Amino acid sequence: MELPGGLLRDGRLRRDYLFKTVTGEIERALAESGLNTRTLPEQVTRVLSCTLSEVAGFAVDEALCRSLSAGDRQFLVLQLEALIDASPRWITAVCAGCGEQLQFQIVPGSLPMKPAGEGYPEREISLSIGEVSLRVPNGGDEEFVSTLDSGSRFPLSELLFRLLRSQEQPVEVDRLNDADLEALDQVLDDMSPQAGVAASIECPHCNLQQEAAIDPYAWIVRETASLDLDIHNLAFHYHWSEKDILQLPRARRERYLQLIDRSLGKYRADDLVQGLQGGAW
Ligand SMILES: [Zn+2]
C-alpha cells in the first residue's frame, strides 16, 4: 500500500510508509493520545507520530505528521484501524427518507481512496489578482483551523492565507472575488487525496438509496477501552509485569487471553455446539 498523496523528498514524491508493530505499548499510547491534546487534528498528529515508524524514508515525529497532507493523514488513520482490528464493524445511521435506524457493516481499511491529482502538493493557478501558487492543506493547517476561536469570523480566509503564495510572498486574501474562491475550491478538490467517507446504502423500510456518512476517526475514541482489562487478566494468570505485557504484539496478547479463557472453560459451550454440528453426538 502507498500513500494516496505522499511527501516531497529531494524534489520527488515518495509514497512509502511503515507502521510499527502494534503492541500494548502502542495501544496504551493511542489510548492516552487524547490527553493534553485540545482538538481531534492534534490527537491525530499524536496518534500517527507514536504509531508510524517511517514515511518517505524520514524518521517520524510530530512535525513530520503535521507536514502530511490532510488526505494522507486520513488514509493512515484508516489503515491503522485495520492494522489494530480488521474485523468488520457495524455503523448505525438514520434513514433520510423514513427516519428508521439503518445498520450496515464496513471492513476497516476498505474505504475507497481518491488519489492526489495533477500538481499535488502545490500548483500554480491564475486568479483575478494574478498568478498564485496553492498547496493542499496539511496536518499543521488542520490543527491551526481547529484551534481558531469559534468566534473567528473568517476561518476560510485564515486558511487560504496559509495555503496561497505569490512569488513566495503572502497573498492579500481579502482581494479575492467569488470566481477566485470557486476556482481555488475546484483546484483543491482535484489536487487533494481523499478517503470515501460515505457508504451507498438502500433503506430496507422505504427503499431509498442514500449516502450514509462514515466517521474515519470514530474508532480512535472507542479503541483500547479494554486494554486495562487485558493487562489485568494476563498479569493475574501469568504473573507478568505490565511492562512485559505491553511489549507483546497484539495478536500474541489475544492468543494468550484465548488460552486463559479456554483453561477457564469459557469455550465449553462453543465446543459443544461445534461437536453437535459436526455430527459427533
Ligand atoms: Zn427509509
CSV table of C-alpha atoms and ligand atoms in Angstrom, one decimal:
chain,number,residue,atom,x,y,z
A,1,MET,CA,0.0,0.0,0.0
A,2,GLU,CA,1.1,3.5,-0.8
A,3,LEU,CA,0.0,6.9,0.5
A,4,PRO,CA,-2.6,8.5,-1.9
A,5,GLY,CA,-0.6,11.7,-1.8
A,6,GLY,CA,2.9,11.4,-0.5
A,7,LEU,CA,5.7,13.7,0.7
A,8,LEU,CA,8.2,15.6,-1.5
A,9,ARG,CA,11.8,14.4,-0.8
A,10,ASP,CA,14.6,15.9,-3.0
A,11,GLY,CA,12.0,17.2,-5.4
A,12,ARG,CA,10.5,13.7,-5.9
A,13,LEU,CA,7.1,12.5,-4.5
A,14,ARG,CA,7.5,9.5,-2.2
A,15,ARG,CA,4.6,7.4,-1.1
A,16,ASP,CA,6.1,4.7,1.1
A,17,TYR,CA,5.4,4.4,4.8
A,18,LEU,CA,5.8,1.9,7.6
A,19,PHE,CA,3.9,1.4,10.8
A,20,LYS,CA,5.5,0.0,14.0
A,21,THR,CA,4.4,-3.4,15.2
A,22,VAL,CA,1.2,-2.9,17.2
A,23,THR,CA,2.0,-3.8,20.8
A,24,GLY,CA,0.2,-3.0,24.0
A,25,GLU,CA,2.6,-0.1,24.4
A,26,ILE,CA,1.4,1.4,21.1
A,27,GLU,CA,-2.2,0.8,22.2
A,28,ARG,CA,-1.6,2.5,25.5
A,29,ALA,CA,-0.1,5.5,23.7
A,30,LEU,CA,-3.2,5.5,21.5
A,31,ALA,CA,-5.5,5.4,24.5
A,32,GLU,CA,-3.7,8.3,26.0
A,33,SER,CA,-3.4,10.3,22.8
A,34,GLY,CA,-6.4,12.4,23.8
A,35,LEU,CA,-4.7,13.6,27.0
A,36,ASN,CA,-3.2,17.1,26.6
A,37,THR,CA,-4.5,17.5,23.1
A,38,ARG,CA,-7.2,20.0,22.7
A,39,THR,CA,-8.6,19.0,19.3
A,40,LEU,CA,-9.0,16.0,17.1
A,41,PRO,CA,-6.4,17.1,14.5
A,42,GLU,CA,-3.9,17.4,17.4
A,43,GLN,CA,-4.8,14.0,18.6
A,44,VAL,CA,-4.4,12.6,15.0
A,45,THR,CA,-0.9,14.1,14.9
A,46,ARG,CA,-0.1,12.4,18.3
A,47,VAL,CA,-1.6,9.0,17.2
A,48,LEU,CA,0.4,9.0,13.9
A,49,SER,CA,3.6,10.1,15.5
A,50,CYS,CA,3.5,7.2,18.0
A,51,THR,CA,2.5,4.5,15.6
A,52,LEU,CA,4.4,5.2,12.3
A,53,SER,CA,8.0,4.2,12.1
A,54,GLU,CA,8.9,6.0,8.9
A,55,VAL,CA,7.4,7.9,6.0
A,56,ALA,CA,9.2,8.6,2.7
A,57,GLY,CA,12.4,7.4,4.3
A,58,PHE,CA,12.1,10.0,7.1
A,59,ALA,CA,12.1,9.1,10.8
A,60,VAL,CA,8.7,10.1,12.2
A,61,ASP,CA,8.0,12.8,14.7
A,62,GLU,CA,5.1,15.2,15.3
A,63,ALA,CA,6.5,17.8,12.9
A,64,LEU,CA,6.6,15.3,10.1
A,65,CYS,CA,3.0,14.2,10.9
A,66,ARG,CA,1.9,17.9,10.6
A,67,SER,CA,3.6,18.1,7.2
A,68,LEU,CA,1.5,15.2,5.8
A,69,SER,CA,-1.5,16.3,3.6
A,70,ALA,CA,-4.9,16.0,5.2
A,71,GLY,CA,-5.8,13.2,2.8
A,72,ASP,CA,-2.7,11.2,3.7
A,73,ARG,CA,-3.5,11.6,7.4
A,74,GLN,CA,-7.0,10.4,6.9
A,75,PHE,CA,-5.7,7.4,4.9
A,76,LEU,CA,-3.1,6.5,7.5
A,77,VAL,CA,-5.7,6.6,10.3
A,78,LEU,CA,-7.9,4.2,8.3
A,79,GLN,CA,-5.0,1.9,7.7
A,80,LEU,CA,-4.0,1.9,11.3
A,81,GLU,CA,-7.6,1.0,12.3
A,82,ALA,CA,-7.3,-2.1,10.0
A,83,LEU,CA,-3.9,-3.0,11.4
A,84,ILE,CA,-5.2,-2.9,15.0
A,85,ASP,CA,-8.5,-4.7,14.4
A,86,ALA,CA,-9.5,-5.8,10.9
A,87,SER,CA,-12.8,-7.3,11.8
A,88,PRO,CA,-15.9,-5.7,10.2
A,89,ARG,CA,-17.7,-3.2,12.3
A,90,TRP,CA,-21.3,-2.0,12.4
A,91,ILE,CA,-22.4,1.5,11.6
A,92,THR,CA,-25.8,2.9,12.6
A,93,ALA,CA,-27.4,5.7,10.5
A,94,VAL,CA,-30.8,7.3,10.3
A,95,CYS,CA,-32.7,6.9,7.0
A,96,ALA,CA,-33.0,10.3,5.3
A,97,GLY,CA,-36.4,9.2,3.9
A,98,CYS,CA,-38.4,7.5,6.7
A,99,GLY,CA,-36.2,8.1,9.8
A,100,GLU,CA,-35.8,4.4,10.6
A,101,GLN,CA,-32.5,3.3,12.0
A,102,LEU,CA,-30.3,1.6,9.4
A,103,GLN,CA,-27.4,-0.7,10.2
A,104,PHE,CA,-24.6,-1.6,7.8
A,105,GLN,CA,-21.1,-3.1,8.0
A,106,ILE,CA,-17.8,-1.8,6.8
A,107,VAL,CA,-14.4,-3.5,6.8
A,108,PRO,CA,-11.7,-1.3,8.2
A,109,GLY,CA,-9.1,-0.3,5.6
A,110,SER,CA,-11.6,-1.0,2.7
A,111,LEU,CA,-12.9,2.6,2.1
A,112,PRO,CA,-12.0,3.7,-1.4
A,113,MET,CA,-9.4,6.5,-1.7
A,114,LYS,CA,-9.3,9.2,-4.3
A,115,PRO,CA,-5.6,9.6,-5.2
A,116,ALA,CA,-3.9,13.0,-5.4
A,117,GLY,CA,-4.5,14.9,-8.6
A,118,GLU,CA,-2.3,16.8,-11.0
A,119,GLY,CA,0.2,19.2,-9.5
A,120,TYR,CA,0.0,17.8,-5.9
A,121,PRO,CA,1.0,19.0,-3.4
A,122,GLU,CA,1.3,22.6,-4.8
A,123,ARG,CA,0.2,24.1,-8.1
A,124,GLU,CA,0.1,27.4,-9.9
A,125,ILE,CA,-3.3,29.0,-10.6
A,126,SER,CA,-4.4,32.2,-12.4
A,127,LEU,CA,-6.7,34.4,-10.4
A,128,SER,CA,-8.0,37.9,-10.8
A,129,ILE,CA,-5.1,39.2,-8.7
A,130,GLY,CA,-2.6,37.3,-10.9
A,131,GLU,CA,-0.7,34.0,-10.7
A,132,VAL,CA,-0.5,32.4,-7.3
A,133,SER,CA,0.6,29.0,-6.0
A,134,LEU,CA,-1.8,26.9,-4.0
A,135,ARG,CA,-0.8,24.0,-1.8
A,136,VAL,CA,-3.1,21.3,-0.3
A,137,PRO,CA,-3.9,21.6,3.4
A,138,ASN,CA,-1.7,19.6,5.8
A,139,GLY,CA,-1.9,18.5,9.4
A,140,GLY,CA,-0.5,21.8,10.6
A,141,ASP,CA,-3.3,23.6,8.8
A,142,GLU,CA,-5.9,21.3,10.3
A,143,GLU,CA,-4.5,21.9,13.7
A,144,PHE,CA,-4.5,25.7,13.1
A,145,VAL,CA,-8.1,25.8,11.9
A,146,SER,CA,-9.3,23.5,14.8
A,147,THR,CA,-7.8,25.8,17.4
A,148,LEU,CA,-9.2,29.0,16.0
A,149,ASP,CA,-11.7,30.8,18.3
A,150,SER,CA,-15.2,29.5,17.4
A,151,GLY,CA,-15.9,33.3,17.1
A,152,SER,CA,-13.4,33.7,14.3
A,153,ARG,CA,-15.2,35.4,11.5
A,154,PHE,CA,-13.1,34.3,8.6
A,155,PRO,CA,-11.7,30.8,9.1
A,156,LEU,CA,-11.6,30.3,5.3
A,157,SER,CA,-9.6,33.5,4.8
A,158,GLU,CA,-7.2,32.5,7.6
A,159,LEU,CA,-6.7,29.0,6.0
A,160,LEU,CA,-6.3,30.5,2.4
A,161,PHE,CA,-3.7,32.9,3.8
A,162,ARG,CA,-1.6,29.9,4.8
A,163,LEU,CA,-2.2,28.0,1.5
A,164,LEU,CA,-1.6,30.7,-1.0
A,165,ARG,CA,1.7,32.3,-2.1
A,166,SER,CA,2.5,34.8,-4.8
A,167,GLN,CA,6.3,34.7,-5.7
A,168,GLU,CA,7.0,33.4,-2.2
A,169,GLN,CA,5.0,36.2,-0.6
A,170,PRO,CA,1.7,36.1,1.3
A,171,VAL,CA,-1.4,36.9,-0.8
A,172,GLU,CA,-4.0,39.5,0.2
A,173,VAL,CA,-6.9,37.1,0.5
A,174,ASP,CA,-9.4,40.0,1.0
A,175,ARG,CA,-9.0,40.9,-2.6
A,176,LEU,CA,-10.1,37.5,-3.9
A,177,ASN,CA,-13.5,37.6,-5.6
A,178,ASP,CA,-16.2,34.8,-5.8
A,179,ALA,CA,-14.9,33.5,-9.1
A,180,ASP,CA,-11.4,33.2,-7.5
A,181,LEU,CA,-12.8,31.3,-4.5
A,182,GLU,CA,-14.6,28.9,-6.8
A,183,ALA,CA,-11.5,28.3,-8.8
A,184,LEU,CA,-9.5,27.6,-5.7
A,185,ASP,CA,-12.1,25.3,-4.4
A,186,GLN,CA,-12.1,23.3,-7.6
A,187,VAL,CA,-8.3,23.0,-7.8
A,188,LEU,CA,-8.1,21.9,-4.2
A,189,ASP,CA,-10.7,19.3,-4.9
A,190,ASP,CA,-8.8,18.0,-7.9
A,191,MET,CA,-5.4,18.0,-6.2
A,192,SER,CA,-6.3,16.6,-2.7
A,193,PRO,CA,-6.2,12.9,-2.0
A,194,GLN,CA,-9.4,12.0,-0.1
A,195,ALA,CA,-11.0,8.9,1.5
A,196,GLY,CA,-14.5,8.0,0.6
A,197,VAL,CA,-16.2,8.6,3.9
A,198,ALA,CA,-19.7,7.7,2.8
A,199,ALA,CA,-21.3,4.4,2.0
A,200,SER,CA,-24.1,3.9,-0.5
A,201,ILE,CA,-26.9,2.0,1.2
A,202,GLU,CA,-30.6,1.2,0.5
A,203,CYS,CA,-33.1,1.5,3.2
A,204,PRO,CA,-34.9,-1.8,3.7
A,205,HIS,CA,-38.0,0.0,5.0
A,206,CYS,CA,-38.6,2.7,2.3
A,207,ASN,CA,-36.1,1.5,-0.4
A,208,LEU,CA,-34.5,5.0,-0.5
A,209,GLN,CA,-31.0,4.8,-1.9
A,210,GLN,CA,-28.7,7.2,0.0
A,211,GLU,CA,-25.2,8.1,1.1
A,212,ALA,CA,-24.5,7.4,4.8
A,213,ALA,CA,-21.6,9.3,6.4
A,214,ILE,CA,-18.7,7.3,8.0
A,215,ASP,CA,-16.5,9.0,10.6
A,216,PRO,CA,-13.0,7.8,9.9
A,217,TYR,CA,-11.8,8.9,13.3
A,218,ALA,CA,-14.6,7.4,15.5
A,219,TRP,CA,-12.5,4.3,16.3
A,220,ILE,CA,-9.7,6.3,17.9
A,221,VAL,CA,-12.0,7.2,20.8
A,222,ARG,CA,-13.6,3.7,21.0
A,223,GLU,CA,-10.4,1.6,20.7
A,224,THR,CA,-8.3,0.4,23.6
A,225,ALA,CA,-11.0,0.7,26.3
A,226,SER,CA,-10.4,-3.0,27.0
A,227,LEU,CA,-6.6,-2.7,27.2
A,228,ASP,CA,-6.5,-2.3,31.0
A,229,LEU,CA,-8.7,-5.4,31.4
A,230,ASP,CA,-6.4,-7.4,29.2
A,231,ILE,CA,-3.4,-6.4,31.2
A,232,HIS,CA,-5.2,-7.3,34.4
A,233,ASN,CA,-6.1,-10.8,33.1
A,234,LEU,CA,-2.6,-11.6,31.8
A,235,ALA,CA,-0.9,-10.2,35.0
A,236,PHE,CA,-3.3,-12.2,37.2
A,237,HIS,CA,-2.8,-15.5,35.4
A,238,TYR,CA,0.8,-15.4,34.2
A,239,HIS,CA,2.2,-13.0,36.8
A,240,TRP,CA,3.9,-11.0,34.1
A,241,SER,CA,4.8,-7.3,34.6
A,242,GLU,CA,2.7,-4.6,33.0
A,243,LYS,CA,5.8,-3.6,31.0
A,244,ASP,CA,6.3,-7.1,29.6
A,245,ILE,CA,2.6,-7.4,28.7
A,246,LEU,CA,2.6,-4.0,26.9
A,247,GLN,CA,5.5,-5.2,24.8
A,248,LEU,CA,3.6,-8.2,23.4
A,249,PRO,CA,2.3,-7.8,19.8
A,250,ARG,CA,-1.5,-7.5,19.9
A,251,ALA,CA,-2.0,-10.9,18.1
A,252,ARG,CA,0.1,-12.7,20.8
A,253,ARG,CA,-1.7,-11.0,23.6
A,254,GLU,CA,-5.1,-12.1,22.2
A,255,ARG,CA,-3.8,-15.6,21.8
A,256,TYR,CA,-2.7,-15.8,25.5
A,257,LEU,CA,-6.1,-14.4,26.5
A,258,GLN,CA,-7.8,-17.1,24.5
A,259,LEU,CA,-5.7,-19.7,26.2
A,260,ILE,CA,-6.7,-18.3,29.6
A,261,ASP,CA,-10.4,-18.4,28.6
A,262,ARG,CA,-10.0,-21.9,27.3
A,263,SER,CA,-8.4,-23.1,30.5
A,264,LEU,CA,-11.3,-21.5,32.5
A,265,GLY,CA,-13.8,-23.4,30.4
A,266,LYS,CA,-15.3,-20.4,28.7
A,267,TYR,CA,-15.1,-22.2,25.3
A,268,ARG,CA,-17.0,-25.3,26.5
A,269,ALA,CA,-20.4,-24.1,25.2
A,270,ASP,CA,-18.9,-23.3,21.8
A,271,ASP,CA,-17.1,-26.7,21.7
A,272,LEU,CA,-20.4,-28.5,22.4
A,273,VAL,CA,-22.2,-26.6,19.6
A,274,GLN,CA,-19.4,-27.4,17.2
A,275,GLY,CA,-19.5,-31.1,18.2
A,276,LEU,CA,-23.2,-31.2,17.6
A,277,GLN,CA,-22.8,-29.6,14.1
A,278,GLY,CA,-20.0,-32.0,13.3
A,279,GLY,CA,-22.3,-34.9,14.0
A,280,ALA,CA,-20.1,-36.2,16.7
A,281,TRP,CA,-23.1,-36.6,19.0
B,1,ZN,ZN,-36.1,4.6,4.9
